[in-house]
Coordinates of C-alpha atoms and ligand atoms in Angstrom, one line a residue:
M1 CA -261.5 -13.3 91.5
G2 CA -264.2 -15.4 90.4
G3 CA -266.5 -16.5 87.0
P4 CA -264.4 -17.7 84.4
T5 CA -262.9 -14.5 83.0
G6 CA -259.9 -13.1 85.3
D7 CA -258.6 -16.8 85.2
R8 CA -254.8 -17.3 86.1
M9 CA -252.5 -19.7 86.3
I10 CA -249.1 -20.1 89.7
R11 CA -245.8 -20.9 87.7
V12 CA -243.2 -22.0 90.5
D13 CA -239.4 -23.2 89.0
M14 CA -237.6 -24.9 91.7
T15 CA -234.1 -24.7 90.6
N16 CA -234.0 -20.6 90.3
Q17 CA -236.3 -20.6 93.3
T18 CA -238.8 -18.1 91.0
T19 CA -242.3 -18.0 91.3
S20 CA -244.7 -16.0 89.3
I21 CA -248.9 -15.7 88.3
E22 CA -250.0 -15.6 84.1
P23 CA -253.9 -14.8 83.2
Y24 CA -254.3 -18.0 82.1
P25 CA -255.0 -18.3 77.8
E26 CA -257.7 -17.8 76.6
D27 CA -257.0 -21.2 74.4
W28 CA -257.2 -23.4 76.7
K29 CA -260.5 -22.3 78.4
F30 CA -263.0 -25.9 77.8
L31 CA -259.6 -27.5 79.5
G32 CA -259.6 -28.9 83.1
G33 CA -258.0 -31.1 85.6
R34 CA -256.8 -34.1 82.9
T35 CA -257.2 -32.1 79.5
L36 CA -255.4 -29.5 81.0
S37 CA -252.7 -31.4 82.3
A38 CA -252.3 -33.1 78.8
R39 CA -251.9 -29.7 76.9
I40 CA -249.2 -28.5 78.9
L41 CA -247.7 -31.7 80.1
L42 CA -247.2 -32.6 75.3
S43 CA -246.6 -28.0 74.9
E44 CA -244.0 -28.1 77.5
C45 CA -242.7 -31.5 78.5
D46 CA -239.9 -33.1 76.8
P47 CA -241.3 -36.7 76.6
T48 CA -237.7 -37.8 76.7
C49 CA -237.1 -36.3 80.2
D50 CA -235.6 -37.9 83.2
P51 CA -239.1 -38.5 85.6
L52 CA -237.3 -37.8 88.3
G53 CA -235.3 -35.3 87.0
A54 CA -235.3 -31.0 87.1
D55 CA -237.1 -31.5 82.9
N56 CA -240.6 -32.9 84.3
I57 CA -243.5 -31.0 85.0
L58 CA -245.7 -31.5 87.4
V59 CA -248.8 -30.6 86.8
I60 CA -251.6 -29.3 89.5
A61 CA -255.7 -29.5 87.8
P62 CA -258.7 -28.8 89.0
G63 CA -261.3 -29.6 87.3
L64 CA -262.9 -27.7 84.6
L65 CA -266.2 -26.1 87.2
A66 CA -264.3 -27.0 91.1
G67 CA -265.2 -23.8 94.1
T68 CA -268.6 -23.6 91.6
S69 CA -271.5 -24.6 93.5
A70 CA -272.0 -27.6 91.4
P71 CA -272.3 -30.3 93.8
T72 CA -269.5 -32.9 94.6
S73 CA -267.6 -31.3 91.4
G74 CA -263.9 -30.5 93.0
R75 CA -261.7 -33.2 91.4
I76 CA -258.1 -31.1 91.4
S77 CA -256.0 -33.9 88.3
V78 CA -252.5 -34.9 89.3
G79 CA -250.3 -34.7 86.1
G80 CA -246.4 -35.5 85.1
K81 CA -245.0 -38.0 83.0
S82 CA -244.9 -41.6 85.7
P83 CA -241.9 -43.3 87.0
L84 CA -243.3 -45.9 86.2
T85 CA -244.8 -46.4 83.1
G86 CA -242.8 -43.9 82.2
G87 CA -245.0 -42.1 79.8
I88 CA -247.9 -39.2 80.6
K89 CA -250.1 -39.9 83.5
E90 CA -253.0 -38.1 85.3
A91 CA -254.6 -39.3 88.7
N92 CA -257.3 -37.1 90.8
A93 CA -258.3 -37.3 93.8
G94 CA -261.1 -35.6 96.2
G95 CA -260.7 -33.3 99.0
D96 CA -260.8 -29.6 99.4
P97 CA -257.6 -28.2 97.4
G98 CA -259.3 -28.4 94.0
Q99 CA -261.8 -26.2 95.2
D100 CA -259.8 -23.7 97.3
L101 CA -257.7 -23.1 93.9
M102 CA -260.8 -22.2 91.7
K103 CA -262.4 -20.8 94.2
L104 CA -258.3 -18.3 94.0
G105 CA -258.7 -18.5 90.5
Y106 CA -255.8 -19.8 89.9
R107 CA -256.6 -22.8 86.7
C108 CA -253.0 -24.7 87.7
I109 CA -249.4 -25.3 89.0
I110 CA -247.3 -26.1 86.4
V111 CA -244.2 -26.9 88.4
K112 CA -240.8 -27.0 86.9
G113 CA -236.5 -28.1 87.7
Q114 CA -234.7 -29.3 90.8
P115 CA -233.2 -27.5 94.3
A116 CA -229.9 -28.2 93.6
D117 CA -229.3 -30.1 96.7
P118 CA -231.6 -32.6 96.9
D119 CA -232.2 -32.6 100.5
R120 CA -233.6 -29.2 101.4
R121 CA -237.6 -29.8 101.8
Y122 CA -239.5 -27.1 100.5
A123 CA -243.4 -25.8 100.9
L124 CA -245.3 -23.4 98.2
D125 CA -248.1 -21.1 100.8
I126 CA -250.9 -20.1 97.8
T127 CA -253.0 -17.4 98.8
G128 CA -254.5 -14.9 97.2
D129 CA -252.0 -12.8 97.0
G130 CA -249.9 -15.6 95.4
V131 CA -247.4 -17.8 96.1
T132 CA -243.8 -17.8 98.4
I133 CA -242.2 -20.1 98.5
I134 CA -240.3 -21.7 102.1
P135 CA -238.3 -23.9 103.2
A136 CA -239.5 -27.4 105.1
D137 CA -237.0 -28.6 106.0
E138 CA -238.2 -29.0 109.3
H139 CA -241.0 -31.4 107.7
K140 CA -238.0 -33.8 106.9
G141 CA -239.6 -37.2 106.0
K142 CA -243.0 -36.7 108.0
W143 CA -245.2 -39.4 107.8
N144 CA -248.6 -37.9 106.0
Y145 CA -250.8 -37.6 109.6
K146 CA -248.0 -36.5 111.7
L147 CA -248.1 -33.5 109.3
I148 CA -250.5 -32.8 108.9
E149 CA -251.5 -32.3 112.7
D150 CA -248.2 -30.3 112.5
L151 CA -249.5 -28.1 110.0
A152 CA -252.8 -27.5 111.6
K153 CA -250.9 -25.5 114.8
T154 CA -249.5 -23.0 112.1
Y155 CA -252.4 -22.5 109.5
P156 CA -255.6 -20.8 109.2
P157 CA -258.1 -23.0 110.4
K158 CA -259.9 -23.8 107.2
A159 CA -256.4 -24.3 104.2
S160 CA -256.5 -27.0 102.4
F161 CA -252.8 -29.1 101.9
I162 CA -251.4 -31.4 99.3
S163 CA -248.6 -33.6 100.7
I164 CA -246.4 -35.8 100.0
G165 CA -245.3 -38.7 102.6
P166 CA -242.1 -40.5 103.1
A167 CA -242.0 -42.8 99.6
G168 CA -242.4 -39.5 97.6
E169 CA -239.3 -37.9 99.9
M170 CA -237.7 -41.3 98.6
K171 CA -238.9 -41.4 95.1
L172 CA -240.2 -44.7 95.1
S173 CA -242.8 -45.2 92.2
G174 CA -245.6 -45.4 93.9
A175 CA -245.3 -42.5 95.5
S176 CA -249.0 -41.4 96.0
V177 CA -250.0 -37.3 96.6
A178 CA -252.5 -36.9 99.0
C179 CA -254.7 -34.0 99.5
T180 CA -257.1 -33.0 102.4
D181 CA -260.5 -33.5 103.3
H182 CA -262.7 -30.9 103.8
D183 CA -263.8 -32.4 108.2
K184 CA -262.6 -30.4 110.3
D185 CA -258.8 -32.4 111.4
R186 CA -258.3 -32.4 107.2
R187 CA -257.0 -36.1 107.5
P188 CA -254.7 -36.3 104.5
A189 CA -256.8 -39.5 103.2
R190 CA -257.8 -38.6 99.7
H191 CA -255.1 -39.8 97.0
A192 CA -253.7 -39.1 93.2
G193 CA -252.9 -42.7 93.9
R194 CA -251.6 -44.1 90.4
G195 CA -248.3 -44.2 88.5
G196 CA -245.8 -42.2 91.5
L197 CA -246.1 -39.3 90.9
G198 CA -245.6 -38.5 94.6
A199 CA -242.2 -39.1 93.3
V200 CA -242.1 -36.3 91.4
M201 CA -243.8 -34.0 93.1
G202 CA -240.4 -35.3 95.7
S203 CA -237.8 -35.1 94.0
K204 CA -239.1 -31.3 92.9
G205 CA -237.7 -30.3 96.6
I206 CA -241.2 -30.5 98.2
K207 CA -243.4 -31.7 100.6
Y208 CA -246.8 -29.7 100.9
M209 CA -248.6 -27.0 99.0
S210 CA -250.9 -25.9 101.3
V211 CA -253.8 -23.5 99.9
D212 CA -255.8 -21.1 102.0
A213 CA -259.6 -19.4 100.2
T214 CA -261.0 -18.6 104.0
K215 CA -263.6 -16.5 102.8
R216 CA -263.4 -16.2 99.8
P217 CA -266.5 -17.0 97.7
A218 CA -267.7 -19.7 95.5
R219 CA -266.7 -19.3 91.5
K220 CA -269.3 -17.1 89.7
A221 CA -270.9 -18.4 86.4
E222 CA -271.3 -16.3 84.0
N223 CA -275.4 -17.0 83.8
S224 CA -275.1 -17.5 87.6
K225 CA -278.3 -17.5 88.7
E226 CA -279.2 -20.4 85.9
F227 CA -276.5 -22.1 87.1
S228 CA -277.4 -22.2 90.9
A229 CA -280.9 -23.5 89.8
M230 CA -279.4 -26.2 87.4
S231 CA -277.3 -27.1 91.0
K232 CA -280.3 -27.4 93.4
K233 CA -282.4 -29.3 90.8
Y234 CA -279.6 -32.2 89.8
T235 CA -278.6 -32.7 93.6
K236 CA -282.4 -32.7 94.4
E237 CA -283.2 -34.8 91.5
Y238 CA -280.4 -37.2 92.6
Q239 CA -281.2 -37.2 96.7
E240 CA -284.4 -38.2 95.8
G241 CA -284.4 -40.4 92.9
P242 CA -283.6 -44.3 92.0
G243 CA -281.0 -46.2 92.3
Q244 CA -278.4 -44.1 94.4
E245 CA -277.6 -47.4 96.3
P246 CA -274.7 -48.2 97.2
F247 CA -272.2 -45.2 97.4
P248 CA -273.7 -42.9 99.6
K249 CA -274.8 -45.7 101.5
W250 CA -272.1 -48.2 102.1
G251 CA -269.5 -46.4 99.5
T252 CA -267.8 -48.7 97.1
S253 CA -266.3 -50.7 99.6
A254 CA -270.0 -52.7 98.8
L255 CA -268.7 -53.9 95.5
V256 CA -267.0 -56.5 97.0
T257 CA -269.8 -59.4 96.9
E258 CA -270.8 -57.8 93.1
A259 CA -267.4 -58.2 91.4
N260 CA -266.4 -61.8 93.5
S261 CA -270.0 -63.2 91.5
I262 CA -267.8 -62.1 88.2
Y263 CA -264.9 -63.3 88.7
T264 CA -263.2 -60.0 89.0
F265 CA -262.4 -60.3 92.8
P266 CA -258.8 -62.0 91.9
Y267 CA -257.2 -64.0 95.2
K268 CA -253.2 -64.3 96.5
N269 CA -251.8 -62.8 93.1
R270 CA -254.8 -63.2 91.3
V271 CA -254.1 -66.9 90.3
E272 CA -257.8 -67.2 91.0
G273 CA -261.2 -63.8 91.1
R274 CA -262.8 -64.9 93.9
S275 CA -261.9 -65.0 97.2
P276 CA -263.0 -67.8 99.9
D277 CA -262.8 -64.7 102.4
V278 CA -265.4 -62.2 101.0
E279 CA -268.0 -63.0 103.7
T280 CA -264.9 -60.4 105.9
L281 CA -263.8 -58.3 103.4
D282 CA -267.5 -57.3 102.1
G283 CA -268.1 -53.5 103.1
M284 CA -270.8 -54.6 104.7
R285 CA -268.8 -55.6 107.5
I286 CA -267.4 -52.2 107.6
V287 CA -271.0 -50.6 108.0
E288 CA -272.1 -52.7 110.6
S289 CA -269.4 -51.3 112.1
F290 CA -270.8 -48.5 112.8
E291 CA -272.9 -49.2 115.7
E292 CA -269.8 -50.8 117.8
R293 CA -267.5 -47.9 116.7
G294 CA -268.1 -45.2 115.2
G295 CA -267.5 -43.8 112.1
G296 CA -270.2 -43.7 109.3
M297 CA -270.8 -42.4 105.7
H298 CA -269.1 -38.4 104.5
N299 CA -268.3 -35.8 102.0
C300 CA -264.5 -36.0 101.2
M301 CA -264.6 -32.5 99.6
T302 CA -266.7 -29.2 100.4
G303 CA -270.4 -30.2 97.8
C304 CA -270.1 -33.2 98.1
I305 CA -273.5 -34.8 97.9
V306 CA -272.6 -38.2 96.9
K307 CA -270.7 -38.7 101.2
C308 CA -269.1 -42.3 99.3
S309 CA -266.4 -41.9 101.9
N310 CA -266.6 -44.1 105.4
V311 CA -264.8 -43.0 107.7
V312 CA -263.4 -46.5 109.9
N313 CA -262.8 -46.3 113.7
D314 CA -261.0 -48.5 115.6
K315 CA -262.2 -51.5 118.0
D316 CA -261.9 -48.1 121.0
G317 CA -263.8 -45.6 118.6
N318 CA -260.0 -43.9 117.9
Y319 CA -260.2 -42.7 113.4
K320 CA -258.4 -45.6 111.8
T321 CA -258.5 -44.5 108.2
S322 CA -261.0 -43.1 105.5
A323 CA -262.0 -43.5 102.9
L324 CA -261.6 -48.1 102.5
E325 CA -262.8 -48.5 99.3
F326 CA -263.4 -51.2 97.3
E327 CA -259.8 -50.9 95.0
T328 CA -257.9 -51.7 98.3
L329 CA -260.2 -54.3 99.3
T330 CA -259.4 -56.4 97.3
L331 CA -255.5 -55.5 95.9
L332 CA -254.5 -55.1 99.8
G333 CA -256.9 -57.5 101.4
S334 CA -258.5 -60.2 99.4
N335 CA -255.4 -60.4 96.6
C336 CA -253.1 -60.6 99.1
G337 CA -255.2 -63.4 101.3
I338 CA -255.7 -60.8 103.7
A339 CA -259.9 -61.8 105.4
S340 CA -260.5 -59.2 107.2
W341 CA -261.6 -56.4 106.6
D342 CA -259.9 -54.5 110.1
D343 CA -256.6 -55.9 109.0
V344 CA -257.0 -54.0 105.0
A345 CA -258.0 -50.9 106.8
D346 CA -254.3 -51.2 109.4
L347 CA -253.0 -51.6 105.3
D348 CA -254.6 -48.4 104.5
R349 CA -253.6 -46.7 106.5
L350 CA -250.3 -47.2 106.7
C351 CA -250.0 -46.7 102.6
D352 CA -251.9 -42.5 102.8
D353 CA -249.8 -41.8 105.6
I354 CA -246.4 -43.2 104.1
G355 CA -247.9 -41.8 100.8
L356 CA -248.1 -45.0 98.7
D357 CA -250.8 -46.0 96.5
T358 CA -252.8 -48.7 97.4
I359 CA -253.4 -50.7 94.5
E360 CA -249.3 -50.5 93.2
T361 CA -248.7 -51.2 96.6
G362 CA -251.6 -53.8 96.7
A363 CA -249.7 -55.9 93.3
A364 CA -246.7 -55.6 94.9
V365 CA -247.3 -57.0 98.5
A366 CA -248.7 -60.1 96.7
I367 CA -245.9 -61.2 95.2
D368 CA -243.8 -60.1 98.2
M369 CA -245.6 -62.0 101.2
D370 CA -244.2 -63.7 103.3
S371 CA -243.7 -61.0 106.1
G372 CA -246.5 -60.1 106.3
A373 CA -247.9 -57.4 104.7
K374 CA -247.9 -54.7 107.7
N375 CA -244.2 -55.2 107.7
L376 CA -243.6 -54.8 104.0
L377 CA -245.6 -51.9 104.7
R378 CA -243.1 -50.3 107.6
E379 CA -239.8 -51.7 105.1
I380 CA -240.7 -48.7 102.8
A381 CA -240.7 -46.4 105.4
E382 CA -237.9 -47.4 106.5
G383 CA -236.1 -47.8 102.7
T384 CA -235.3 -51.1 103.2
E385 CA -234.2 -53.1 99.7
I386 CA -237.0 -55.2 100.0
G387 CA -239.1 -52.0 101.2
K388 CA -237.8 -49.9 98.0
A389 CA -238.3 -53.0 95.7
I390 CA -242.2 -52.5 97.6
G391 CA -242.3 -49.0 97.1
N392 CA -241.6 -49.2 93.4
G393 CA -244.3 -51.1 92.6
A394 CA -244.7 -54.4 91.0
V395 CA -243.0 -54.8 87.9
A396 CA -239.8 -54.0 90.5
T397 CA -241.0 -56.2 92.5
G398 CA -241.4 -58.9 90.8
R399 CA -237.9 -59.2 89.5
R400 CA -236.9 -58.9 92.0
Q401 CA -237.9 -61.8 93.2
K402 CA -238.8 -64.0 89.9
H403 CA -241.5 -64.3 90.1
K404 CA -243.2 -64.4 86.4
R405 CA -247.1 -62.9 87.8
V406 CA -246.8 -60.1 88.0
G407 CA -250.0 -57.8 86.9
T408 CA -249.0 -55.0 84.3
V409 CA -249.4 -52.8 81.3
K410 CA -247.3 -50.4 80.5
G411 CA -245.2 -50.7 83.9
Q412 CA -249.0 -50.5 86.1
A413 CA -250.4 -52.6 88.4
L414 CA -253.8 -54.1 87.3
P415 CA -256.3 -52.7 90.1
A416 CA -259.7 -54.5 91.2
W417 CA -261.6 -55.4 88.0
D418 CA -259.6 -58.2 85.8
P419 CA -259.6 -57.8 82.3
R420 CA -259.9 -61.8 82.1
P421 CA -264.1 -61.3 82.7
L422 CA -264.2 -57.7 81.4
K423 CA -262.0 -58.2 78.2
A424 CA -263.8 -54.1 77.4
A425 CA -261.9 -52.7 80.5
G426 CA -258.8 -54.6 79.4
V427 CA -259.3 -53.1 76.0
T428 CA -258.5 -49.7 78.2
Y429 CA -256.5 -51.1 79.8
C430 CA -254.3 -52.0 77.1
T431 CA -255.2 -49.3 75.0
S432 CA -254.3 -46.0 77.6
A433 CA -252.1 -44.1 77.9
M434 CA -251.8 -44.9 81.4
G435 CA -251.4 -48.3 81.1
A436 CA -254.3 -50.6 83.5
D437 CA -256.1 -48.3 84.7
H438 CA -260.1 -48.6 86.1
T439 CA -260.6 -44.7 86.7
A440 CA -259.2 -44.9 82.5
G441 CA -262.1 -46.5 81.3
L442 CA -263.7 -49.2 83.2
V443 CA -266.9 -51.3 81.5
V444 CA -268.1 -53.5 83.5
D445 CA -269.7 -56.1 81.5
P446 CA -269.2 -59.7 82.1
G447 CA -269.6 -61.9 78.6
Q448 CA -269.3 -59.0 77.0
S449 CA -270.0 -59.1 72.6
I450 CA -266.1 -59.4 70.5
D451 CA -267.3 -57.3 68.2
D452 CA -268.5 -54.7 70.8
I453 CA -265.7 -54.2 73.4
A454 CA -263.2 -51.8 71.3
Q455 CA -266.2 -49.1 70.8
A456 CA -267.3 -49.8 74.5
S457 CA -264.0 -49.6 76.1
Q458 CA -263.4 -45.7 73.7
E459 CA -266.9 -45.0 74.9
A460 CA -265.2 -45.4 78.6
Q461 CA -262.4 -43.7 78.1
I462 CA -263.6 -41.1 76.0
L463 CA -266.6 -40.2 79.5
N464 CA -263.8 -40.5 81.7
T465 CA -261.3 -37.9 80.2
A466 CA -264.4 -35.8 80.1
I467 CA -265.8 -36.0 83.3
D468 CA -261.8 -35.9 84.8
S469 CA -261.5 -33.0 83.1
S470 CA -265.0 -31.2 84.5
G471 CA -264.3 -31.9 88.0
F472 CA -267.0 -34.1 89.0
C473 CA -266.4 -37.3 90.7
Q474 CA -266.5 -40.2 88.1
F475 CA -269.2 -41.9 91.1
L476 CA -271.6 -39.2 91.4
G477 CA -272.3 -40.4 87.2
T478 CA -273.0 -37.7 85.7
S479 CA -273.3 -37.9 82.2
I480 CA -270.8 -36.0 79.2
Q481 CA -274.7 -34.2 78.3
E482 CA -275.3 -33.2 81.4
V483 CA -271.0 -31.7 81.9
S484 CA -272.8 -29.9 78.3
E485 CA -275.1 -28.3 80.6
F486 CA -273.4 -27.9 84.0
Y487 CA -270.4 -25.7 81.4
S488 CA -272.7 -23.8 79.1
E489 CA -274.3 -22.0 82.1
F490 CA -270.8 -21.6 83.3
F491 CA -269.5 -19.9 80.3
G492 CA -272.5 -18.7 79.0
E493 CA -272.7 -20.1 75.9
K494 CA -273.9 -22.9 74.2
V495 CA -270.8 -25.7 75.3
A496 CA -272.2 -28.2 73.2
R497 CA -272.0 -32.3 74.1
E498 CA -270.3 -34.3 70.9
Q499 CA -268.0 -30.3 72.0
I500 CA -266.8 -31.9 74.6
A501 CA -266.3 -34.8 73.7
D502 CA -264.1 -33.9 70.9
I503 CA -262.1 -32.7 73.8
A504 CA -261.8 -35.3 75.6
W505 CA -260.6 -37.3 72.0
Q506 CA -258.3 -34.7 71.5
C507 CA -256.9 -35.6 74.6
M508 CA -256.2 -39.4 74.7
Q509 CA -254.4 -38.4 71.4
E510 CA -252.3 -35.8 72.9
E511 CA -251.7 -39.2 76.1
W512 CA -250.9 -41.2 72.9
E513 CA -248.0 -38.4 71.2
F514 CA -246.4 -37.8 74.2
N515 CA -246.0 -41.9 74.8
R516 CA -245.3 -42.5 71.4
R517 CA -242.5 -39.0 71.5
A518 CA -241.2 -41.1 74.4
G519 CA -240.9 -44.0 72.8
F520 CA -244.0 -45.8 73.1
G521 CA -244.9 -48.7 70.6
P522 CA -246.6 -51.4 69.6
E523 CA -245.6 -53.9 72.4
D524 CA -247.1 -51.9 74.8
D525 CA -250.2 -52.2 74.5
E526 CA -250.0 -56.3 75.7
M527 CA -251.6 -57.7 77.9
P528 CA -249.0 -59.0 80.1
A529 CA -248.4 -62.6 79.9
T530 CA -250.1 -64.8 83.1
M531 CA -253.3 -63.0 81.7
K532 CA -252.6 -65.4 79.3
E533 CA -252.1 -68.3 80.4
D534 CA -253.4 -68.0 84.1
G535 CA -257.4 -68.8 83.7
I536 CA -259.9 -67.9 86.5
G537 CA -263.4 -69.2 87.0
P538 CA -264.7 -72.7 85.9
E539 CA -264.3 -72.1 82.6
K540 CA -260.4 -70.8 82.9
T541 CA -261.5 -68.0 81.5
V542 CA -257.6 -66.0 80.2
W543 CA -257.5 -62.9 78.3
D544 CA -258.3 -64.1 74.8
I545 CA -258.3 -60.2 72.8
P546 CA -256.4 -60.5 69.3
Q547 CA -254.3 -57.0 68.7
E548 CA -256.5 -56.0 65.9
V549 CA -259.6 -56.0 68.1
V550 CA -257.9 -53.9 71.1
N551 CA -255.4 -51.4 68.6
K552 CA -259.7 -50.8 66.9
A553 CA -259.6 -48.9 70.0
Y554 CA -257.7 -45.7 68.3
E555 CA -259.4 -45.2 65.3
R556 CA -261.8 -42.8 66.8
F557 CA -266.1 -44.5 66.5
E558 CA -268.3 -42.7 64.9
P559 CA -270.1 -41.5 68.4
R560 CA -273.7 -43.1 69.2
E561 CA -276.2 -42.2 71.3
E562 CA -274.6 -44.1 74.8
L563 CA -272.0 -41.9 74.4
F564 CA -273.2 -39.4 76.2
T565 CA -275.9 -40.3 77.6
Q566 CA -274.1 -43.1 79.5
K567 CA -272.7 -42.8 83.7
P568 CA -269.5 -43.6 84.2
S569 CA -268.3 -47.3 85.4
Ligands
SF4_601 S1 -268.3 -39.3 95.8 FE1 -267.2 -40.3 97.3 S2 -264.5 -40.1 96.8 FE2 -266.1 -38.7 95.0 S3 -266.1 -36.4 96.2 FE3 -267.4 -37.4 96.9 S4 -266.9 -38.2 99.0 FE4 -265.4 -37.7 97.6

């Protein structure tokens, strides 16, 4: 298998315990990752279904260029109706399963149905010969790291895994889907975190999927020589080019100081936008620790040239977690009033191990910090009442505590990037079908004119949709223009940049339509009252954007040149 022709897709019915391999539809040729997930969900999933019921669909879809020699292009999307928001959701991750699925020629996995016995656990074994459902009851309740350690003993050394921890098995709304990374230990450290899609996988009774593409070559482009030359040129220019810091050297954790300076490093459940602990949470402290403890920067997927992922060791030099990212240092650190990056690293490991989104969990823990963060996370795995509330996210925790300061849009917790100073990011949180999700279209431009924010948000949303469909990691910083050049050589035909933007816009419309059919209305596009009333910074900045300005992001603006040449924030 290989190359853009002859691709296939996997269908799994967990009710009837059947699988099939089908030819990949020609008219889905230019869809991948997020755009493919949205198309499948709108055409095959009832938007009014119970997200944890048999009628929801779990989509696993690598980006379009995954499995090829294009650099940093193996991201994998997980999609479904979200148990957290009740709307459509796509979250994506690095690691190797996306690369491996596409090397086998599988463009997506579509999982429907539900086993009759909710206590049973199953796994999907995927190879070039097809897919098999196997019993996995022996792995029930295992945390992600123990699970992968055990699987590594029986599967080929190059197989990759997609798994859930106890949070997914308990069908908690903050549950993530883990993908194993590129290291030889295959750590389950790369998570499709947002929206509770781990609970959807858990509701299908699937504990893990294995993907074995051992000895499979990279996917071959139609214009193979040109594609390969383009990949090499792009890599060389990236590695020799200016301005690649901070990610390759220090990872996203190096954004802490800058974010703090512009009041978007939320402190203690967002009472302020700056933390007094910025020095001890700064990612540079992690980099400094490498000398004494070991660890360092690595790439989480085969073929990544950015290597933004920090491997964090404990004081004895043993592996603790990777990657400890900016969002986690913010939501599980500053926002919970925790001052030490080392303590946040412990919480990050717990979240990855239990299978939880660090953003949603951090927002929920911040509402309920009296018991101490580590104990609260362990309570999630133990299934206590308070643990279940936190595992179900910020809204469930706020409701339980009768707490008023709950920063969510469409039921999903706000990420670190605060909408009060970052108005265009706020427009994205309000208008994206995903709710408050910075990966849907982040704009880091405090002080932007109100005349520009809707268009800036829309352009960021189109760009991020296009990138999240291509397989490129957002941290590589690829523009739509560059994606168009890669696609054209891969397919052996001109794929115009305007066409890519149009496909992304079409995807956003399909996502909005899914939510409309699911019962969403204008009231779901509102920023929460706490963002409008509780000011931060010296000027007590609040969210003050009229809804008619927000709504402009729903009407397509005339594309500007920047749409095609800008890189994701
Ligand atoms: S840039 Fe970072 S997150 Fe993206 S694939 Fe590379 S190591 Fe993973």
